[in-house]
Amino acid sequence: KNGITYVQKVNQFSDFSKEEFDNYFKKLLPISHDLKTKHVVPLKTHLDDNKIKPKEDVLSYPEHRDYREWDILLPPKDQGMCGSCWAFASVANYEALFAKKYAILPISFSEQQVVDCSSDNFGCDGGHPFLSFLYFLNNGVCFGDQYEYKAHDDFFCLSYRCGYKGRLKKIGNAYPYELIMALNEVGPITVNVGVSDEFVLYSGGIFEGPCSPELNHSVLLVGYGKVKKSLAFEDSHTNVDSNLIKKYKENIKENDDDFL
């Protein structure tokens, strides 16, 4: 009502103080631009020439794309009381692209392995999905049932116990105007967003509340739609599918490279 397009309700975070919520769920840590540019492959070099569209032709893609309608996504997982959104977003991205590539139902891979073993990140104290992807590139990632999630840090990395490990060949980067192209040609994408205090009670709908000026949370971008030009995400904090960010063309900066 009154023009509000999203729903808020009492949830497990309702009794949290601002400091408590920030400590658990705003744990995206910054990394250097030079580190990212050294290891990423631009989207246009990842695609065949006939799939690359100039900026002005991106809107020629379908008005709707939602990978929640495909069989490549697991239900959103719960990160628990651990600042590991970065691990969940990167693992969910790997799961979706793995299922899409091999045309199989999605398989769970291990967030706990990334929390314990990705030494460039800081476990439950925060991290960045790019560093998770860099870890996948060099070490592979275990199945979820081989290395189960505990929602806390372990003192030791136990990935040596795993049998098969999924592998990653390269890390791609899509600039904001390429998001629609990346979603159509590649699949779901890990993105970093600025979550405000109003998001604590988010339950559903298109979130048009204020955004934080700082990127502080990682989610999986799974689609877009023409309704208020919304983007669709899966989030390990709310543990729900959601439609967030109004008017994405106006809300993202042309040179913002915090899209993986």
mmCIF file of C-alpha atoms in Angstrom:
data_model
loop_
_atom_site.group_PDB
_atom_site.id
_atom_site.type_symbol
_atom_site.label_atom_id
_atom_site.label_comp_id
_atom_site.label_asym_id
_atom_site.label_seq_id
_atom_site.Cartn_x
_atom_site.Cartn_y
_atom_site.Cartn_z
ATOM 1 C CA LYS A 1 0.000 0.000 0.000
ATOM 2 C CA ASN A 2 0.995 3.686 -0.337
ATOM 3 C CA GLY A 3 3.185 2.752 -3.270
ATOM 4 C CA ILE A 4 5.400 0.383 -1.262
ATOM 5 C CA THR A 5 6.451 -2.544 -3.447
ATOM 6 C CA TYR A 6 8.037 -4.858 -0.879
ATOM 7 C CA VAL A 7 7.032 -6.649 2.311
ATOM 8 C CA GLN A 8 8.698 -6.565 5.708
ATOM 9 C CA LYS A 9 7.946 -8.936 8.569
ATOM 10 C CA VAL A 10 9.308 -10.054 11.903
ATOM 11 C CA ASN A 11 12.150 -12.539 11.432
ATOM 12 C CA GLN A 12 15.147 -14.000 13.234
ATOM 13 C CA PHE A 13 16.951 -10.652 13.005
ATOM 14 C CA SER A 14 14.201 -8.493 14.491
ATOM 15 C CA ASP A 15 15.785 -8.385 17.950
ATOM 16 C CA PHE A 16 19.275 -7.683 16.651
ATOM 17 C CA SER A 17 20.900 -4.363 17.363
ATOM 18 C CA LYS A 18 22.359 -2.541 14.370
ATOM 19 C CA GLU A 19 25.855 -3.519 15.514
ATOM 20 C CA GLU A 20 24.927 -7.197 15.810
ATOM 21 C CA PHE A 21 23.341 -7.305 12.361
ATOM 22 C CA ASP A 22 26.248 -5.474 10.746
ATOM 23 C CA ASN A 23 28.717 -7.802 12.433
ATOM 24 C CA TYR A 24 27.131 -10.922 10.955
ATOM 25 C CA PHE A 25 25.704 -9.852 7.627
ATOM 26 C CA LYS A 26 27.635 -6.869 6.305
ATOM 27 C CA LYS A 27 30.937 -8.670 5.982
ATOM 28 C CA LEU A 28 32.012 -7.963 2.430
ATOM 29 C CA LEU A 29 35.642 -6.856 2.630
ATOM 30 C CA PRO A 30 37.303 -4.678 -0.023
ATOM 31 C CA ILE A 31 40.051 -5.968 -2.299
ATOM 32 C CA SER A 32 42.428 -4.131 -4.580
ATOM 33 C CA HIS A 33 41.386 -3.284 -8.125
ATOM 34 C CA ASP A 34 44.802 -4.443 -9.359
ATOM 35 C CA LEU A 35 44.279 -7.927 -7.911
ATOM 36 C CA LYS A 36 40.975 -8.328 -9.719
ATOM 37 C CA THR A 37 42.159 -7.027 -13.068
ATOM 38 C CA LYS A 38 45.166 -9.348 -12.934
ATOM 39 C CA HIS A 39 43.045 -12.502 -12.732
ATOM 40 C CA VAL A 40 39.693 -11.838 -14.395
ATOM 41 C CA VAL A 41 38.636 -12.443 -17.982
ATOM 42 C CA PRO A 42 36.388 -9.683 -19.417
ATOM 43 C CA LEU A 43 32.983 -10.920 -20.526
ATOM 44 C CA LYS A 44 33.593 -10.070 -24.178
ATOM 45 C CA THR A 45 36.649 -12.332 -24.359
ATOM 46 C CA HIS A 46 34.644 -15.145 -22.766
ATOM 47 C CA LEU A 47 31.902 -15.136 -25.408
ATOM 48 C CA ASP A 48 31.914 -16.095 -29.063
ATOM 49 C CA ASP A 49 31.996 -13.074 -31.362
ATOM 50 C CA ASN A 50 28.448 -13.691 -32.572
ATOM 51 C CA LYS A 51 27.126 -13.435 -28.996
ATOM 52 C CA ILE A 52 28.732 -10.092 -28.173
ATOM 53 C CA LYS A 53 26.312 -7.192 -28.368
ATOM 54 C CA PRO A 54 27.279 -3.500 -28.344
ATOM 55 C CA LYS A 55 26.001 -1.476 -25.430
ATOM 56 C CA GLU A 56 23.095 -0.020 -27.389
ATOM 57 C CA ASP A 57 21.847 -3.505 -28.400
ATOM 58 C CA VAL A 58 21.760 -5.078 -24.933
ATOM 59 C CA LEU A 59 18.069 -4.234 -24.597
ATOM 60 C CA SER A 60 17.356 -6.509 -27.553
ATOM 61 C CA TYR A 61 17.472 -9.440 -25.133
ATOM 62 C CA PRO A 62 14.172 -10.818 -23.776
ATOM 63 C CA GLU A 63 12.383 -8.631 -21.247
ATOM 64 C CA HIS A 64 12.455 -11.452 -18.708
ATOM 65 C CA ARG A 65 15.063 -13.950 -17.566
ATOM 66 C CA ASP A 66 14.728 -15.858 -14.306
ATOM 67 C CA TYR A 67 16.945 -18.857 -13.549
ATOM 68 C CA ARG A 68 14.659 -19.764 -10.661
ATOM 69 C CA GLU A 69 12.443 -21.167 -13.406
ATOM 70 C CA TRP A 70 15.259 -23.471 -14.541
ATOM 71 C CA ASP A 71 16.487 -26.567 -12.714
ATOM 72 C CA ILE A 72 19.965 -25.208 -12.015
ATOM 73 C CA LEU A 73 19.478 -23.527 -8.626
ATOM 74 C CA LEU A 74 19.309 -25.061 -5.178
ATOM 75 C CA PRO A 75 16.962 -23.424 -2.660
ATOM 76 C CA PRO A 76 18.616 -20.472 -0.911
ATOM 77 C CA LYS A 77 20.842 -21.621 1.933
ATOM 78 C CA ASP A 78 21.185 -20.044 5.383
ATOM 79 C CA GLN A 79 24.601 -18.702 6.356
ATOM 80 C CA GLY A 80 23.649 -18.718 10.041
ATOM 81 C CA MET A 81 25.513 -16.581 12.562
ATOM 82 C CA CYS A 82 28.610 -16.309 10.415
ATOM 83 C CA GLY A 83 29.726 -13.431 8.190
ATOM 84 C CA SER A 84 30.050 -15.698 5.165
ATOM 85 C CA CYS A 85 27.743 -14.123 2.568
ATOM 86 C CA TRP A 86 30.755 -13.929 0.229
ATOM 87 C CA ALA A 87 31.248 -17.718 0.461
ATOM 88 C CA PHE A 88 27.559 -18.507 -0.129
ATOM 89 C CA ALA A 89 27.283 -16.191 -3.122
ATOM 90 C CA SER A 90 30.368 -17.625 -4.812
ATOM 91 C CA VAL A 91 29.464 -21.262 -4.117
ATOM 92 C CA ALA A 92 25.865 -20.727 -5.305
ATOM 93 C CA ASN A 93 27.283 -19.223 -8.498
ATOM 94 C CA TYR A 94 29.521 -22.246 -9.020
ATOM 95 C CA GLU A 95 26.643 -24.665 -8.334
ATOM 96 C CA ALA A 96 24.392 -22.967 -10.881
ATOM 97 C CA LEU A 97 26.980 -22.784 -13.655
ATOM 98 C CA PHE A 98 28.079 -26.375 -12.984
ATOM 99 C CA ALA A 99 24.482 -27.596 -13.369
ATOM 100 C CA LYS A 100 23.929 -25.433 -16.448
ATOM 101 C CA LYS A 101 27.138 -26.562 -18.150
ATOM 102 C CA TYR A 102 26.543 -30.282 -17.644
ATOM 103 C CA ALA A 103 22.727 -30.116 -18.008
ATOM 104 C CA ILE A 104 22.174 -31.823 -14.653
ATOM 105 C CA LEU A 105 20.206 -31.033 -11.525
ATOM 106 C CA PRO A 106 22.138 -28.769 -9.144
ATOM 107 C CA ILE A 107 24.599 -30.333 -6.719
ATOM 108 C CA SER A 108 25.565 -28.760 -3.408
ATOM 109 C CA PHE A 109 29.178 -27.683 -3.020
ATOM 110 C CA SER A 110 30.907 -26.684 0.204
ATOM 111 C CA GLU A 111 30.714 -23.196 1.702
ATOM 112 C CA GLN A 112 32.505 -24.448 4.812
ATOM 113 C CA GLN A 113 35.547 -25.407 2.759
ATOM 114 C CA VAL A 114 35.768 -21.846 1.461
ATOM 115 C CA VAL A 115 35.332 -20.413 4.968
ATOM 116 C CA ASP A 116 38.050 -22.682 6.394
ATOM 117 C CA CYS A 117 40.504 -22.935 3.523
ATOM 118 C CA SER A 118 40.417 -19.690 1.555
ATOM 119 C CA SER A 119 43.248 -18.116 3.517
ATOM 120 C CA ASP A 120 43.021 -14.734 1.776
ATOM 121 C CA ASN A 121 39.546 -14.329 3.284
ATOM 122 C CA PHE A 122 38.760 -14.063 6.994
ATOM 123 C CA GLY A 123 36.222 -16.809 7.582
ATOM 124 C CA CYS A 124 33.190 -15.673 9.560
ATOM 125 C CA ASP A 125 34.814 -12.257 9.937
ATOM 126 C CA GLY A 126 34.284 -11.498 6.263
ATOM 127 C CA GLY A 127 35.710 -11.916 2.804
ATOM 128 C CA HIS A 128 35.148 -11.237 -0.878
ATOM 129 C CA PRO A 129 33.672 -13.604 -3.496
ATOM 130 C CA PHE A 130 36.476 -12.846 -5.929
ATOM 131 C CA LEU A 131 38.952 -14.383 -3.468
ATOM 132 C CA SER A 132 36.678 -17.433 -3.240
ATOM 133 C CA PHE A 133 36.753 -17.807 -7.016
ATOM 134 C CA LEU A 134 40.522 -17.438 -6.951
ATOM 135 C CA TYR A 135 40.619 -20.253 -4.383
ATOM 136 C CA PHE A 136 38.384 -22.430 -6.613
ATOM 137 C CA LEU A 137 40.722 -21.738 -9.523
ATOM 138 C CA ASN A 138 43.761 -23.002 -7.632
ATOM 139 C CA ASN A 139 42.275 -25.665 -5.362
ATOM 140 C CA GLY A 140 38.853 -26.820 -6.534
ATOM 141 C CA VAL A 141 35.774 -27.096 -4.333
ATOM 142 C CA CYS A 142 34.385 -30.092 -2.427
ATOM 143 C CA PHE A 143 30.854 -31.441 -2.488
ATOM 144 C CA GLY A 144 28.713 -30.125 0.344
ATOM 145 C CA ASP A 145 28.194 -33.535 1.940
ATOM 146 C CA GLN A 146 31.958 -34.090 2.023
ATOM 147 C CA TYR A 147 32.584 -30.869 3.930
ATOM 148 C CA GLU A 148 29.409 -29.827 5.735
ATOM 149 C CA TYR A 149 28.578 -26.298 6.779
ATOM 150 C CA LYS A 150 28.922 -25.447 10.497
ATOM 151 C CA ALA A 151 28.390 -21.665 10.491
ATOM 152 C CA HIS A 152 31.650 -21.083 12.353
ATOM 153 C CA ASP A 153 35.350 -21.072 11.640
ATOM 154 C CA ASP A 154 37.433 -24.201 12.022
ATOM 155 C CA PHE A 155 41.070 -23.977 12.944
ATOM 156 C CA PHE A 156 42.121 -26.290 10.134
ATOM 157 C CA CYS A 157 41.374 -26.735 6.458
ATOM 158 C CA LEU A 158 40.043 -30.255 5.910
ATOM 159 C CA SER A 159 39.694 -30.247 2.129
ATOM 160 C CA TYR A 160 42.241 -33.072 1.864
ATOM 161 C CA ARG A 161 39.447 -35.413 3.012
ATOM 162 C CA CYS A 162 37.383 -34.733 -0.094
ATOM 163 C CA GLY A 163 37.322 -37.047 -3.068
ATOM 164 C CA TYR A 164 36.147 -35.289 -6.218
ATOM 165 C CA LYS A 165 36.600 -31.526 -6.365
ATOM 166 C CA GLY A 166 34.867 -29.263 -8.840
ATOM 167 C CA ARG A 167 37.236 -27.101 -10.856
ATOM 168 C CA LEU A 168 37.109 -23.570 -12.171
ATOM 169 C CA LYS A 169 38.949 -22.633 -15.370
ATOM 170 C CA LYS A 170 38.623 -18.852 -15.325
ATOM 171 C CA ILE A 171 37.012 -15.938 -13.543
ATOM 172 C CA GLY A 172 34.814 -13.623 -15.590
ATOM 173 C CA ASN A 173 33.922 -9.988 -15.035
ATOM 174 C CA ALA A 174 30.867 -8.126 -16.329
ATOM 175 C CA TYR A 175 30.447 -4.382 -16.148
ATOM 176 C CA PRO A 176 26.992 -3.054 -15.208
ATOM 177 C CA TYR A 177 25.781 -2.462 -18.763
ATOM 178 C CA GLU A 178 26.825 -6.035 -19.600
ATOM 179 C CA LEU A 179 24.738 -7.652 -16.851
ATOM 180 C CA ILE A 180 21.808 -8.475 -19.118
ATOM 181 C CA MET A 181 24.182 -9.958 -21.689
ATOM 182 C CA ALA A 182 26.003 -11.980 -19.027
ATOM 183 C CA LEU A 183 22.757 -13.343 -17.568
ATOM 184 C CA ASN A 184 21.540 -14.457 -20.982
ATOM 185 C CA GLU A 185 24.808 -15.816 -22.377
ATOM 186 C CA VAL A 186 26.509 -17.202 -19.255
ATOM 187 C CA GLY A 187 24.075 -17.655 -16.370
ATOM 188 C CA PRO A 188 23.679 -16.453 -12.771
ATOM 189 C CA ILE A 189 26.263 -13.955 -11.531
ATOM 190 C CA THR A 190 27.707 -13.082 -8.139
ATOM 191 C CA VAL A 191 27.187 -9.412 -7.321
ATOM 192 C CA ASN A 192 27.975 -7.204 -4.357
ATOM 193 C CA VAL A 193 25.309 -4.829 -3.065
ATOM 194 C CA GLY A 194 24.929 -2.072 -0.503
ATOM 195 C CA VAL A 195 22.438 -3.337 2.091
ATOM 196 C CA SER A 196 20.753 -0.727 4.290
ATOM 197 C CA ASP A 197 19.198 -1.188 7.721
ATOM 198 C CA GLU A 198 15.741 -1.324 6.120
ATOM 199 C CA PHE A 199 16.660 -4.607 4.497
ATOM 200 C CA VAL A 200 16.854 -6.380 7.879
ATOM 201 C CA LEU A 201 13.117 -7.178 7.850
ATOM 202 C CA TYR A 202 12.790 -7.739 4.089
ATOM 203 C CA SER A 203 10.477 -10.644 3.218
ATOM 204 C CA GLY A 204 9.522 -10.285 -0.445
ATOM 205 C CA GLY A 205 8.622 -8.030 -3.332
ATOM 206 C CA ILE A 206 10.677 -5.437 -5.183
ATOM 207 C CA PHE A 207 12.888 -3.661 -2.667
ATOM 208 C CA GLU A 208 12.848 0.084 -3.263
ATOM 209 C CA GLY A 209 14.214 1.140 0.082
ATOM 210 C CA PRO A 210 17.446 3.059 0.546
ATOM 211 C CA CYS A 211 20.765 1.438 -0.295
ATOM 212 C CA SER A 212 24.029 1.775 1.580
ATOM 213 C CA PRO A 213 26.655 3.881 -0.204
ATOM 214 C CA GLU A 214 29.137 1.143 0.663
ATOM 215 C CA LEU A 215 29.098 -2.350 -0.860
ATOM 216 C CA ASN A 216 28.717 -4.655 2.135
ATOM 217 C CA HIS A 217 26.914 -7.865 1.123
ATOM 218 C CA SER A 218 27.201 -10.536 -1.597
ATOM 219 C CA VAL A 219 24.273 -12.226 -3.354
ATOM 220 C CA LEU A 220 23.591 -14.300 -6.464
ATOM 221 C CA LEU A 221 21.971 -12.458 -9.361
ATOM 222 C CA VAL A 222 19.586 -14.934 -11.003
ATOM 223 C CA GLY A 223 17.503 -12.837 -13.360
ATOM 224 C CA TYR A 224 15.805 -9.624 -14.316
ATOM 225 C CA GLY A 225 12.348 -8.445 -15.344
ATOM 226 C CA LYS A 226 10.489 -5.549 -16.858
ATOM 227 C CA VAL A 227 8.467 -4.802 -13.715
ATOM 228 C CA LYS A 228 10.135 -1.631 -12.475
ATOM 229 C CA LYS A 229 13.282 -2.936 -14.202
ATOM 230 C CA SER A 230 13.949 -5.257 -11.271
ATOM 231 C CA LEU A 231 16.804 -7.680 -10.740
ATOM 232 C CA ALA A 232 16.221 -11.043 -9.048
ATOM 233 C CA PHE A 233 18.560 -12.428 -6.375
ATOM 234 C CA GLU A 234 19.096 -15.379 -4.074
ATOM 235 C CA ASP A 235 20.363 -14.346 -0.660
ATOM 236 C CA SER A 236 21.899 -16.373 2.177
ATOM 237 C CA HIS A 237 20.963 -13.688 4.725
ATOM 238 C CA THR A 238 17.195 -13.596 4.192
ATOM 239 C CA ASN A 239 17.139 -17.219 3.008
ATOM 240 C CA VAL A 240 14.510 -16.242 0.417
ATOM 241 C CA ASP A 241 14.312 -15.553 -3.293
ATOM 242 C CA SER A 242 13.880 -11.848 -3.837
ATOM 243 C CA ASN A 243 13.397 -9.105 -6.378
ATOM 244 C CA LEU A 244 15.610 -6.188 -5.461
ATOM 245 C CA ILE A 245 17.000 -2.887 -6.673
ATOM 246 C CA LYS A 246 14.722 -0.556 -8.564
ATOM 247 C CA LYS A 247 15.690 1.034 -11.851
ATOM 248 C CA TYR A 248 19.017 -0.734 -12.097
ATOM 249 C CA LYS A 249 20.138 1.363 -15.052
ATOM 250 C CA GLU A 250 20.098 4.443 -12.822
ATOM 251 C CA ASN A 251 21.470 2.837 -9.663
ATOM 252 C CA ILE A 252 24.737 1.358 -10.912
ATOM 253 C CA LYS A 253 27.813 3.283 -11.891
ATOM 254 C CA GLU A 254 29.225 2.930 -15.356
ATOM 255 C CA ASN A 255 32.713 1.981 -14.133
ATOM 256 C CA ASP A 256 31.721 -0.039 -11.088
ATOM 257 C CA ASP A 257 33.613 -3.337 -11.366
ATOM 258 C CA ASP A 258 32.186 -5.088 -8.310
ATOM 259 C CA PHE A 259 30.242 -7.497 -10.501
ATOM 260 C CA LEU A 260 31.868 -10.885 -11.049
#
